[in-house]
Coordinates of C-alpha atoms and ligand atoms in Angstrom, one line a residue:
M1 CA 31.4 10.5 21.1
T2 CA 30.9 9.0 17.7
A3 CA 29.5 11.2 14.9
F4 CA 25.8 10.9 14.2
D5 CA 25.1 8.6 11.3
N6 CA 21.7 9.4 9.8
A7 CA 21.7 6.2 7.7
T8 CA 22.0 3.8 10.7
A9 CA 20.2 5.9 13.3
T10 CA 16.8 4.8 14.6
R11 CA 13.8 7.0 13.8
A12 CA 13.8 8.2 17.4
E13 CA 17.5 9.1 17.2
R14 CA 16.9 11.1 14.0
L15 CA 14.0 13.0 15.6
H16 CA 16.1 13.6 18.7
Q17 CA 19.0 14.9 16.5
L18 CA 16.6 17.1 14.5
L19 CA 15.3 18.7 17.7
Q20 CA 18.8 19.3 19.0
S21 CA 20.3 20.5 15.8
E22 CA 21.7 24.0 15.6
Q23 CA 19.9 24.9 12.4
L24 CA 16.2 25.5 11.9
E25 CA 14.4 22.3 11.1
F26 CA 10.9 21.5 9.7
L27 CA 8.3 18.9 10.3
M28 CA 5.5 18.4 7.8
E29 CA 2.0 17.3 8.6
A30 CA 0.8 13.9 7.4
H31 CA -2.4 12.1 8.3
N32 CA -2.2 8.7 6.6
G33 CA 0.1 6.4 4.7
L34 CA -0.2 8.2 1.4
S35 CA 0.5 11.7 2.8
A36 CA 3.4 10.3 4.9
R37 CA 4.9 9.0 1.7
I38 CA 4.3 12.3 -0.1
V39 CA 6.1 14.1 2.8
R40 CA 9.1 11.9 2.4
E41 CA 9.2 12.3 -1.3
A42 CA 9.1 16.1 -0.9
G43 CA 12.3 15.9 1.0
F44 CA 11.3 16.5 4.6
K45 CA 13.3 14.9 7.4
A46 CA 10.4 14.2 9.7
I47 CA 6.6 14.1 10.0
W48 CA 4.1 15.8 12.3
A49 CA 1.2 13.4 12.8
S50 CA -1.3 16.1 13.4
G51 CA -4.3 15.4 15.7
L52 CA -6.4 17.9 13.7
A53 CA -5.5 16.3 10.3
I54 CA -5.9 12.7 11.5
S55 CA -9.2 13.4 13.0
A56 CA -10.3 15.4 9.9
Q57 CA -9.4 12.6 7.5
F58 CA -11.5 10.3 9.7
G59 CA -14.3 12.9 9.3
V60 CA -14.5 13.6 13.0
R61 CA -13.7 16.6 15.2
D62 CA -10.4 17.4 16.9
N63 CA -12.0 16.6 20.3
N64 CA -10.6 13.1 20.9
E65 CA -13.5 11.7 19.0
A66 CA -11.2 9.2 17.3
S67 CA -10.0 6.8 20.0
W68 CA -6.2 6.7 20.7
T69 CA -6.0 3.2 19.4
Q70 CA -7.6 4.3 16.1
V71 CA -4.9 7.0 15.9
V72 CA -2.2 4.5 16.6
D73 CA -3.5 2.2 13.9
M74 CA -3.2 5.0 11.4
L75 CA 0.3 5.7 12.6
E76 CA 1.2 2.1 11.7
F77 CA 0.2 2.8 8.1
M78 CA 2.3 6.0 8.2
V79 CA 5.3 4.2 9.6
D80 CA 5.0 1.5 6.8
A81 CA 4.6 4.1 4.1
S82 CA 7.6 6.3 5.1
D83 CA 10.8 5.7 6.8
L84 CA 10.8 9.2 8.3
P85 CA 10.6 9.8 12.1
I86 CA 7.1 10.7 13.2
L87 CA 6.3 13.0 16.0
L88 CA 2.7 12.2 17.1
D89 CA 0.5 15.1 18.2
G90 CA -0.6 13.1 21.3
D91 CA -3.1 15.8 22.5
T92 CA -3.2 15.5 26.3
G93 CA -1.8 12.0 26.3
Y94 CA -5.4 10.5 26.2
G95 CA -5.8 10.5 30.0
N96 CA -3.6 10.8 33.0
F97 CA 0.0 9.7 33.7
N98 CA -0.9 6.1 33.4
N99 CA -2.5 6.5 30.0
M100 CA 0.6 8.3 29.0
R101 CA 2.8 5.4 30.1
R102 CA 0.9 3.0 28.0
L103 CA 0.8 5.4 25.0
V104 CA 4.6 5.7 25.0
R105 CA 5.0 2.0 25.1
K106 CA 2.6 1.4 22.3
L107 CA 4.1 4.2 20.2
E108 CA 7.5 2.7 20.5
Q109 CA 6.2 -0.7 19.5
R110 CA 4.9 0.9 16.3
G111 CA 8.1 2.7 15.5
I112 CA 7.0 6.2 16.4
A113 CA 9.8 8.5 17.2
G114 CA 8.2 10.8 19.7
V115 CA 5.0 12.3 21.1
C116 CA 4.0 15.9 21.8
I117 CA 1.5 16.4 24.7
E118 CA -0.3 19.6 25.5
D119 CA -1.1 21.0 29.0
K120 CA -4.9 20.9 28.6
Q121 CA -7.5 18.5 29.9
F122 CA -8.9 15.4 28.2
P123 CA -10.9 15.5 26.0
K124 CA -9.3 18.5 24.4
T125 CA -10.5 20.9 21.7
N126 CA -8.4 22.3 19.0
S127 CA -6.5 25.4 20.2
F128 CA -8.0 27.6 17.5
I129 CA -11.6 26.9 18.6
G130 CA -12.3 29.1 21.7
G131 CA -8.8 28.5 23.0
E132 CA -9.2 31.0 25.8
R133 CA -12.1 29.0 27.3
Q134 CA -10.1 25.8 27.6
P135 CA -9.0 24.7 31.0
L136 CA -5.3 24.1 31.4
A137 CA -3.8 21.2 33.3
E138 CA -2.2 21.7 36.7
I139 CA 1.6 22.2 36.3
A140 CA 2.4 19.5 38.7
E141 CA 0.0 17.0 37.2
F142 CA 1.4 17.7 33.7
C143 CA 5.0 17.4 34.9
G144 CA 4.1 14.0 36.3
K145 CA 2.7 13.0 32.9
I146 CA 6.0 14.1 31.2
K147 CA 8.0 12.1 33.8
A148 CA 5.8 9.1 33.4
G149 CA 6.3 9.2 29.6
K150 CA 10.1 9.6 29.9
D151 CA 10.3 6.7 32.4
S152 CA 8.3 4.4 30.1
Q153 CA 10.4 4.8 27.0
S154 CA 12.8 2.0 26.2
D155 CA 14.7 3.8 23.5
P156 CA 16.6 6.6 25.2
A157 CA 16.2 8.7 22.1
F158 CA 12.4 8.6 22.1
C159 CA 11.2 12.2 22.3
V160 CA 8.6 13.8 24.6
V161 CA 7.7 17.3 23.5
A162 CA 5.7 19.4 26.0
R163 CA 3.3 21.9 24.5
V164 CA 2.5 25.1 26.4
E165 CA -1.0 26.4 25.9
A166 CA -0.8 29.3 28.3
L167 CA -0.7 31.9 25.5
I168 CA -3.6 30.3 23.7
A169 CA -5.7 30.2 26.9
G170 CA -4.8 33.8 27.6
W171 CA -2.8 33.2 30.8
G172 CA 0.0 35.5 29.8
M173 CA 3.7 35.3 29.1
D174 CA 4.9 34.7 32.7
E175 CA 2.7 31.7 33.1
A176 CA 3.9 30.4 29.7
L177 CA 7.5 30.8 30.7
K178 CA 6.9 29.2 34.1
R179 CA 5.3 26.2 32.5
G180 CA 8.0 25.9 29.9
E181 CA 10.7 25.8 32.5
A182 CA 8.8 23.3 34.7
Y183 CA 8.3 21.0 31.8
R184 CA 11.9 21.2 30.8
Q185 CA 12.9 20.3 34.3
A186 CA 10.4 17.4 34.3
G187 CA 12.4 15.9 31.4
A188 CA 10.7 17.2 28.2
D189 CA 13.1 17.0 25.2
A190 CA 11.6 20.2 23.7
I191 CA 9.0 22.8 24.4
L192 CA 6.3 23.7 21.9
I193 CA 5.1 27.2 22.4
H194 CA 1.8 27.8 20.7
S195 CA 0.1 31.0 19.7
K196 CA -3.0 31.9 17.8
L197 CA -2.0 35.5 17.0
S198 CA -1.6 36.5 13.3
R199 CA 1.7 38.0 14.2
P200 CA 4.7 36.2 15.8
D201 CA 5.1 38.8 18.6
E202 CA 4.4 36.6 21.6
I203 CA 6.4 33.7 20.2
L204 CA 9.4 35.9 19.6
A205 CA 9.0 37.4 23.1
F206 CA 8.9 33.9 24.6
A207 CA 11.9 32.8 22.6
R208 CA 13.9 35.9 23.8
E209 CA 13.1 35.1 27.5
W210 CA 13.6 31.4 27.0
A211 CA 17.2 32.2 25.8
G212 CA 18.1 28.8 24.4
R213 CA 17.4 26.8 27.6
G214 CA 16.3 23.9 25.3
P215 CA 14.8 23.2 21.9
L216 CA 11.8 25.4 21.0
V217 CA 9.2 24.2 18.6
I218 CA 6.6 26.5 17.0
V219 CA 3.4 26.1 14.8
P220 CA 3.0 29.2 12.7
T221 CA -0.4 28.3 11.3
K222 CA -1.9 31.7 12.3
Y223 CA 1.3 33.8 11.9
Y224 CA 2.1 32.2 8.5
S225 CA 3.1 35.4 6.8
T226 CA 6.2 35.7 9.1
P227 CA 9.4 35.2 7.0
T228 CA 11.1 31.9 8.0
E229 CA 14.3 33.9 8.5
V230 CA 12.7 35.6 11.5
F231 CA 12.3 32.2 13.3
R232 CA 15.8 31.3 12.4
K233 CA 17.2 34.5 13.9
A234 CA 15.0 34.0 17.0
G235 CA 16.8 30.7 17.7
I236 CA 13.7 28.5 17.1
S237 CA 14.7 24.8 16.8
T238 CA 11.9 23.4 14.7
V239 CA 8.9 24.7 12.7
I240 CA 5.8 22.5 12.3
W241 CA 3.8 23.0 9.0
A242 CA 0.9 21.6 10.9
N243 CA -2.1 21.0 8.6
H244 CA -1.3 21.9 5.0
L245 CA -1.7 18.5 3.4
I246 CA -5.1 17.8 4.8
R247 CA -6.2 21.3 3.7
A248 CA -4.7 20.8 0.2
A249 CA -6.5 17.5 -0.1
A250 CA -9.8 19.0 1.0
S251 CA -9.5 21.8 -1.5
A252 CA -8.6 19.5 -4.4
M253 CA -11.3 17.0 -3.5
Q254 CA -13.9 19.8 -3.3
L255 CA -13.0 21.2 -6.7
V256 CA -12.9 17.8 -8.4
A257 CA -16.1 16.5 -6.8
Q258 CA -18.0 19.7 -7.7
E259 CA -16.7 19.7 -11.2
I260 CA -17.8 16.1 -11.8
A261 CA -21.1 16.6 -10.2
A262 CA -21.9 19.7 -12.3
S263 CA -20.5 18.4 -15.7
Q264 CA -21.4 14.7 -15.4
T265 CA -18.2 13.9 -17.2
L266 CA -14.6 13.2 -16.2
V267 CA -13.1 14.9 -19.2
H268 CA -12.5 18.2 -17.4
V269 CA -10.7 16.8 -14.5
E270 CA -8.6 14.0 -15.9
D271 CA -5.6 16.2 -16.6
R272 CA -5.9 18.0 -13.2
V273 CA -5.7 14.9 -11.0
A274 CA -2.9 12.4 -10.3
A275 CA -2.8 9.7 -13.0
V276 CA -3.9 6.2 -11.7
D277 CA -0.4 5.1 -12.5
E278 CA 0.9 7.7 -10.1
I279 CA -1.3 6.3 -7.4
F280 CA 0.1 2.8 -8.2
R281 CA 3.6 4.3 -7.9
L282 CA 2.9 5.8 -4.5
Q283 CA 1.6 2.5 -3.4
D284 CA 4.8 0.8 -4.6
A285 CA 2.8 -1.5 -6.9
D286 CA 6.0 -2.5 -8.8
E287 CA 7.5 -4.0 -5.7
Y288 CA 4.5 -6.2 -5.4
T289 CA 4.9 -7.4 -9.0
Q290 CA 8.6 -8.2 -8.4
A291 CA 7.8 -10.0 -5.1
E292 CA 5.1 -12.0 -6.8
R293 CA 7.8 -13.4 -9.2
V294 CA 10.0 -14.4 -6.3
Y295 CA 7.4 -15.9 -3.9
L296 CA 4.4 -17.2 -5.8
S297 CA 4.9 -20.8 -6.6
A298 CA 4.8 -21.9 -10.2
S299 CA 1.2 -23.2 -9.8
L300 CA 0.0 -19.9 -8.5
A301 CA 2.2 -17.9 -10.9
P302 CA 0.2 -15.5 -13.0
R303 CA -0.6 -17.1 -16.3
A304 CA -0.8 -15.2 -19.5
A305 CA -2.3 -15.8 -22.9
V306 CA -1.6 -14.2 -26.2
V307 CA -4.5 -14.5 -28.7
L308 CA -3.8 -13.9 -32.4
A309 CA -6.9 -12.1 -33.7
A310 CA -5.7 -9.7 -36.4
S311 CA -7.3 -11.3 -39.4
R312 CA -10.6 -10.5 -41.0
G313 CA -11.4 -14.1 -41.9
A314 CA -11.1 -14.7 -45.5
G315 CA -14.0 -17.1 -45.8
L316 CA -16.4 -14.9 -44.0
Q317 CA -16.2 -11.7 -46.0
A318 CA -19.9 -10.9 -45.9
L319 CA -20.1 -11.0 -42.1
T320 CA -16.9 -9.2 -41.3
T321 CA -17.4 -5.8 -42.8
E322 CA -17.9 -4.2 -39.4
M323 CA -15.8 -6.5 -37.2
P324 CA -13.0 -9.0 -37.2
K325 CA -13.7 -12.7 -37.3
V326 CA -13.2 -13.1 -33.5
M327 CA -16.1 -10.8 -32.8
L328 CA -18.6 -12.9 -34.7
A329 CA -21.4 -14.1 -32.4
V330 CA -21.4 -17.8 -31.7
A331 CA -24.3 -19.1 -29.6
G332 CA -24.9 -15.7 -28.2
K333 CA -21.5 -14.3 -27.6
P334 CA -18.4 -13.4 -29.6
L335 CA -16.0 -16.1 -30.5
L336 CA -13.2 -14.3 -28.6
R337 CA -15.4 -14.0 -25.4
W338 CA -15.8 -17.8 -25.3
M339 CA -12.0 -18.1 -25.3
V340 CA -11.5 -15.3 -22.8
D341 CA -14.1 -16.7 -20.4
G342 CA -12.4 -20.1 -20.7
F343 CA -9.0 -18.6 -19.8
K344 CA -10.4 -16.8 -16.8
K345 CA -12.0 -20.0 -15.5
H346 CA -8.5 -21.5 -15.5
A347 CA -6.9 -18.5 -13.8
V348 CA -5.3 -17.3 -17.0
N349 CA -6.0 -13.6 -16.3
D350 CA -3.3 -11.7 -18.2
I351 CA -4.8 -11.9 -21.6
T352 CA -3.3 -10.0 -24.6
V353 CA -5.2 -10.0 -27.8
V354 CA -3.4 -8.9 -31.0
G355 CA -5.9 -7.2 -33.1
G356 CA -5.6 -5.8 -36.6
Y357 CA -8.6 -5.8 -39.0
R358 CA -11.3 -3.7 -37.3
A359 CA -9.5 -3.8 -34.0
D360 CA -11.8 -1.0 -32.9
A361 CA -14.7 -3.5 -32.7
I362 CA -12.9 -5.8 -30.3
D363 CA -14.5 -5.9 -26.9
T364 CA -11.6 -5.1 -24.6
A365 CA -13.2 -6.0 -21.3
G366 CA -10.7 -8.0 -19.2
I367 CA -8.0 -8.0 -21.9
K368 CA -5.1 -6.0 -23.2
L369 CA -5.4 -5.1 -26.8
V370 CA -2.3 -4.6 -28.9
I371 CA -2.5 -3.9 -32.6
N372 CA -0.7 -5.2 -35.6
E373 CA -1.0 -2.1 -37.7
R374 CA 0.3 -4.0 -40.8
H375 CA -2.2 -6.8 -40.4
A376 CA -3.4 -6.6 -44.0
S377 CA 0.0 -7.4 -45.5
T378 CA 1.6 -9.5 -42.7
G379 CA 1.2 -13.0 -41.2
E380 CA 0.8 -14.4 -37.7
L381 CA 4.4 -14.0 -36.6
V382 CA 4.3 -10.2 -37.1
S383 CA 1.2 -10.2 -34.9
L384 CA 2.9 -12.4 -32.3
A385 CA 5.9 -10.0 -32.4
C386 CA 3.6 -7.2 -31.4
A387 CA 2.9 -8.9 -28.0
I388 CA 6.3 -10.6 -27.6
E389 CA 7.4 -8.5 -24.6
L390 CA 4.1 -9.3 -22.8
L391 CA 4.9 -13.0 -22.7
R392 CA 5.2 -14.3 -19.1
E393 CA 7.0 -17.5 -18.0
D394 CA 3.7 -19.3 -18.3
T395 CA 1.9 -18.3 -21.4
I396 CA -0.7 -19.8 -23.8
I397 CA -0.4 -18.6 -27.4
A398 CA -3.7 -19.3 -29.3
Y399 CA -5.4 -18.6 -32.6
G400 CA -8.4 -16.4 -31.9
D401 CA -10.9 -18.4 -33.8
L402 CA -10.9 -21.5 -31.6
L403 CA -13.6 -23.2 -29.5
Y404 CA -12.6 -26.2 -27.4
R405 CA -13.7 -28.2 -24.5
G406 CA -12.5 -26.9 -21.1
Y407 CA -10.3 -30.0 -20.3
I408 CA -8.1 -29.3 -23.3
L409 CA -6.9 -26.0 -21.8
R410 CA -6.7 -27.6 -18.3
D411 CA -4.5 -30.4 -19.6
L412 CA -2.4 -28.0 -21.6
L413 CA -1.9 -25.8 -18.5
D414 CA -0.9 -28.9 -16.5
S415 CA 1.9 -29.7 -18.9
D416 CA 5.3 -28.9 -17.4
A417 CA 7.0 -28.9 -20.7
E418 CA 8.7 -25.7 -21.9
F419 CA 6.8 -26.0 -25.2
C420 CA 3.6 -28.0 -25.6
V421 CA 1.2 -28.1 -28.5
V422 CA -2.3 -29.6 -28.7
V423 CA -2.7 -32.0 -31.7
D424 CA -5.9 -33.5 -32.7
S425 CA -5.2 -37.1 -33.7
T426 CA -8.5 -37.6 -35.4
A427 CA -7.5 -35.2 -38.1
G428 CA -4.5 -37.5 -38.8
Q429 CA -6.6 -40.6 -39.0
S430 CA -8.8 -39.0 -41.6
Q431 CA -5.8 -38.1 -43.7
P432 CA -4.4 -41.3 -45.1
A433 CA -0.7 -41.2 -45.5
S434 CA 0.7 -40.0 -48.8
V435 CA -2.6 -38.3 -49.7
T436 CA -2.7 -34.6 -50.0
P437 CA -5.2 -33.5 -47.4
A438 CA -8.5 -31.8 -48.3
A439 CA -8.4 -28.2 -49.3
G440 CA -8.5 -26.0 -46.2
A441 CA -6.9 -28.4 -43.9
R442 CA -4.0 -26.7 -42.2
D443 CA -1.3 -27.2 -39.7
L444 CA -0.8 -30.9 -40.2
A445 CA 1.3 -32.3 -37.4
F446 CA 4.1 -34.8 -37.8
C447 CA 5.2 -36.2 -34.5
S448 CA 7.7 -38.6 -33.0
G449 CA 4.9 -41.0 -32.1
A450 CA 1.3 -41.5 -33.2
D451 CA -1.5 -41.2 -30.8
T452 CA -2.0 -44.9 -30.0
R453 CA -4.3 -44.0 -27.2
E454 CA -3.3 -47.3 -25.5
L455 CA 0.0 -45.8 -24.3
F456 CA -1.6 -43.1 -22.3
G457 CA 1.0 -40.7 -21.0
Q458 CA 3.6 -41.6 -23.5
R459 CA 5.6 -38.6 -24.6
A460 CA 5.4 -37.6 -28.3
L461 CA 7.3 -34.7 -29.6
L462 CA 6.4 -32.4 -32.5
Q463 CA 8.7 -32.7 -35.4
R464 CA 7.1 -30.5 -38.0
V465 CA 3.9 -28.8 -38.9
A466 CA 3.0 -28.4 -42.6
A467 CA 0.1 -27.2 -44.7
A468 CA 0.0 -30.3 -46.8
V469 CA 1.6 -33.7 -47.1
D470 CA 4.4 -33.8 -49.6
A471 CA 3.2 -36.2 -52.3
H472 CA 6.8 -37.0 -53.3
S473 CA 7.9 -38.1 -49.8
P474 CA 4.7 -39.2 -48.1
Q475 CA 4.8 -39.4 -44.4
R476 CA 2.4 -40.5 -41.7
V477 CA 0.2 -37.5 -40.5
D478 CA -0.2 -37.7 -36.8
G479 CA -2.9 -35.1 -36.5
Q480 CA -3.6 -31.4 -36.8
W481 CA -2.2 -28.7 -34.5
I482 CA -5.3 -27.0 -33.3
G483 CA -3.6 -23.6 -32.7
L484 CA -2.8 -23.9 -29.0
L485 CA 0.8 -23.6 -27.8
S486 CA 1.9 -23.5 -24.2
V487 CA 5.3 -21.8 -23.4
R488 CA 6.7 -22.2 -19.9
G489 CA 9.8 -21.3 -17.9
K490 CA 12.9 -20.9 -20.0
G491 CA 10.8 -21.6 -23.1
R492 CA 9.7 -18.0 -23.1
V493 CA 13.1 -16.6 -23.7
R494 CA 14.0 -19.2 -26.2
L495 CA 10.8 -18.5 -28.1
Q496 CA 11.5 -14.8 -28.0
T497 CA 15.1 -15.4 -29.2
M498 CA 13.8 -17.6 -32.1
L499 CA 11.3 -15.0 -33.1
A500 CA 14.0 -12.4 -33.1
R501 CA 16.1 -14.6 -35.4
L502 CA 13.2 -15.2 -37.8
R503 CA 12.7 -11.5 -37.9
E504 CA 16.0 -11.2 -39.8
R505 CA 14.5 -13.3 -42.6
P506 CA 13.4 -11.3 -45.6
D507 CA 10.1 -13.3 -45.7
F508 CA 9.3 -12.6 -42.0
D509 CA 6.2 -10.7 -42.9
D510 CA 4.7 -13.8 -44.5
L511 CA 5.5 -16.3 -41.8
D512 CA 2.9 -18.1 -39.7
M513 CA 2.9 -19.9 -36.4
P514 CA 3.9 -23.3 -38.0
A515 CA 7.0 -21.5 -39.2
L516 CA 7.9 -20.7 -35.6
L517 CA 7.1 -24.2 -34.4
N518 CA 9.2 -25.7 -37.2
A519 CA 12.1 -23.4 -36.5
L520 CA 12.0 -24.4 -32.8
A521 CA 11.8 -28.1 -33.6
A522 CA 14.7 -27.7 -36.1
A523 CA 16.7 -26.0 -33.5
G524 CA 16.3 -29.1 -31.3
E525 CA 13.7 -27.8 -28.9
A526 CA 11.5 -30.5 -27.4
I527 CA 7.9 -29.5 -28.2
E528 CA 5.7 -31.9 -26.3
V529 CA 2.5 -33.0 -28.0
L530 CA -0.8 -33.2 -26.1
Y531 CA -3.0 -35.4 -28.1
V532 CA -6.8 -34.8 -28.1
H533 CA -9.5 -36.6 -30.0
G534 CA -11.8 -33.9 -31.4
H535 CA -13.6 -31.7 -29.0
W536 CA -12.7 -28.5 -30.7
C537 CA -13.5 -26.5 -33.7
N538 CA -12.3 -23.4 -35.5
V539 CA -14.0 -20.9 -37.7
N540 CA -12.9 -20.2 -41.2
D541 CA -16.1 -20.1 -43.2
L542 CA -19.9 -20.0 -42.9
E543 CA -20.1 -23.7 -42.5
D544 CA -17.6 -23.6 -39.6
L545 CA -19.6 -20.8 -38.0
R546 CA -22.7 -22.9 -38.0
R547 CA -20.8 -25.9 -36.6
A548 CA -19.2 -23.7 -34.0
A549 CA -22.6 -22.6 -32.8
D550 CA -23.7 -26.2 -32.3
F551 CA -20.4 -26.9 -30.6
A552 CA -20.8 -23.9 -28.3
H553 CA -24.4 -24.8 -27.5
A554 CA -23.3 -28.2 -26.5
Q555 CA -20.9 -26.8 -24.0
T556 CA -23.5 -24.9 -22.0
P557 CA -24.7 -26.5 -18.8
L558 CA -28.2 -27.3 -20.0
A559 CA -27.0 -29.1 -23.1
A560 CA -28.4 -32.6 -23.4
A561 CA -26.0 -35.3 -22.4
G562 CA -24.2 -36.8 -25.4
T563 CA -24.5 -33.8 -27.7
A564 CA -21.1 -32.4 -26.8
Q565 CA -18.8 -32.9 -29.8
Ligands
SPV1 C1 -2.5 19.8 15.2 O1 -2.0 19.9 14.1 O2 -3.4 19.1 15.5 C2 -2.1 20.8 16.2 C3 -1.6 22.1 15.8 O3 -2.3 20.5 17.4 S1 -2.9 23.1 15.9 O4 -4.0 22.6 15.1 O5 -2.4 24.4 15.4 O6 -3.3 23.3 17.3
MG2 MG1 -3.5 18.9 17.7

């Protein structure tokens, strides 16, 4: 005979082994997926799927009020949540021998390791509620049910445990022993002898007479003060801790519900209940995130955005005492909200905003807020560095003070390029070559090709972004980078690496986004240009703010045709 290998054994084999083992073993009650998982994490080897606890968590009585298929559906969640063998408290088998046959087949299909049936009549009542009034099954009929169950199992290790209720019903020790022996001979893998006394006397007397004829299982709910060593010495095989997780849950829920109802605040309970993250852990949320990376196609892959919103807005001092520029209302809602709503419309849901100046005033609904604590003395790249670990493989990096028409974001998201920037070519046309642009113009883009507009779809690459045209070596200006950058696939790591390199520079604190784009371009990265022709604005001063309001109004559904800029 080969040695038992717990790692490769089926659940039924493990339960069978546990019942047969020489040492005292324990089953812990569970009543749903979550509790099944908790039982496993606590180190138990097997689960008791208690009829009392499962019916209680449904909010019904332990009188077969929940149908057997509802019980089996719950067992499926338990099997999924825990790899432990589960012994179902199958009450009376939910009917006669025929119901028992079908039950065993269904339980095996769902991965249940065994079933315990009790010699009462359907529908049963919990043994601790008027146990002595409950009619017992005929011995022969119950033996037929055991045989029917054993004959139906396809895994030879599947366990049928027969529960003797004679002591509960007050029929005496001889009857209990007679039944135990009959059930053993009918093929039961173990006998559960139940007692409602507060002392273990009748259980110990039964065990003495039984004299190791087969595995004995007990449920010491009522004689709980008995030292476990007593059971061990009596040769008990397995102890079932039958209902303690449902009772623990009920007490905890009562306390917390009463506390919240009375105090109308969560502040007193927060530290006494499991953290939400702990619930996520118990649900294995991390595994989902990993699987998402493997299985979600690129088009469905979660998209992220990082919005740089740390600055006060130099030209808007009077309006930004209480809030950063991105919280200024534009046509009825904050600038930042226009952008966030636009992202959400295009399934960019993982949005990180890097705040700084008056970050406390940023509306954090639907976003993650990270803070550049040194915002007053640092530039955009320090802000970006605060969110650099949050970049996904598909991320938009944006200035926070932008408004733009929806198609611009859509087209940017459609780009497959590892890096893609949006350049407004109308800004280039208004800047004749060799002329220093107007004060305030920023982020002038120099590209490998101009926006001819005839060559739709032609690929232009960004060569450089500069604040001004160098009067000494004038060059054609192709437009203005509007402050939108898309980073995809391997581009993410390359951008992170470049940012880490720039961090080494002594002037890193002063660097802005164009410095990053220029460093990437200089390192030979292809930064694709998506040309647009207006249809956006940003907010740097009061005049911009007024124009932004007009722009935003023109984007609303009721705007008159032709007013959109
Ligand atoms: C159960 O847990 O449902 C049991 C054990 O059957 S007892 O409630 O003690 O009868
Ligand atoms: Mg029960």
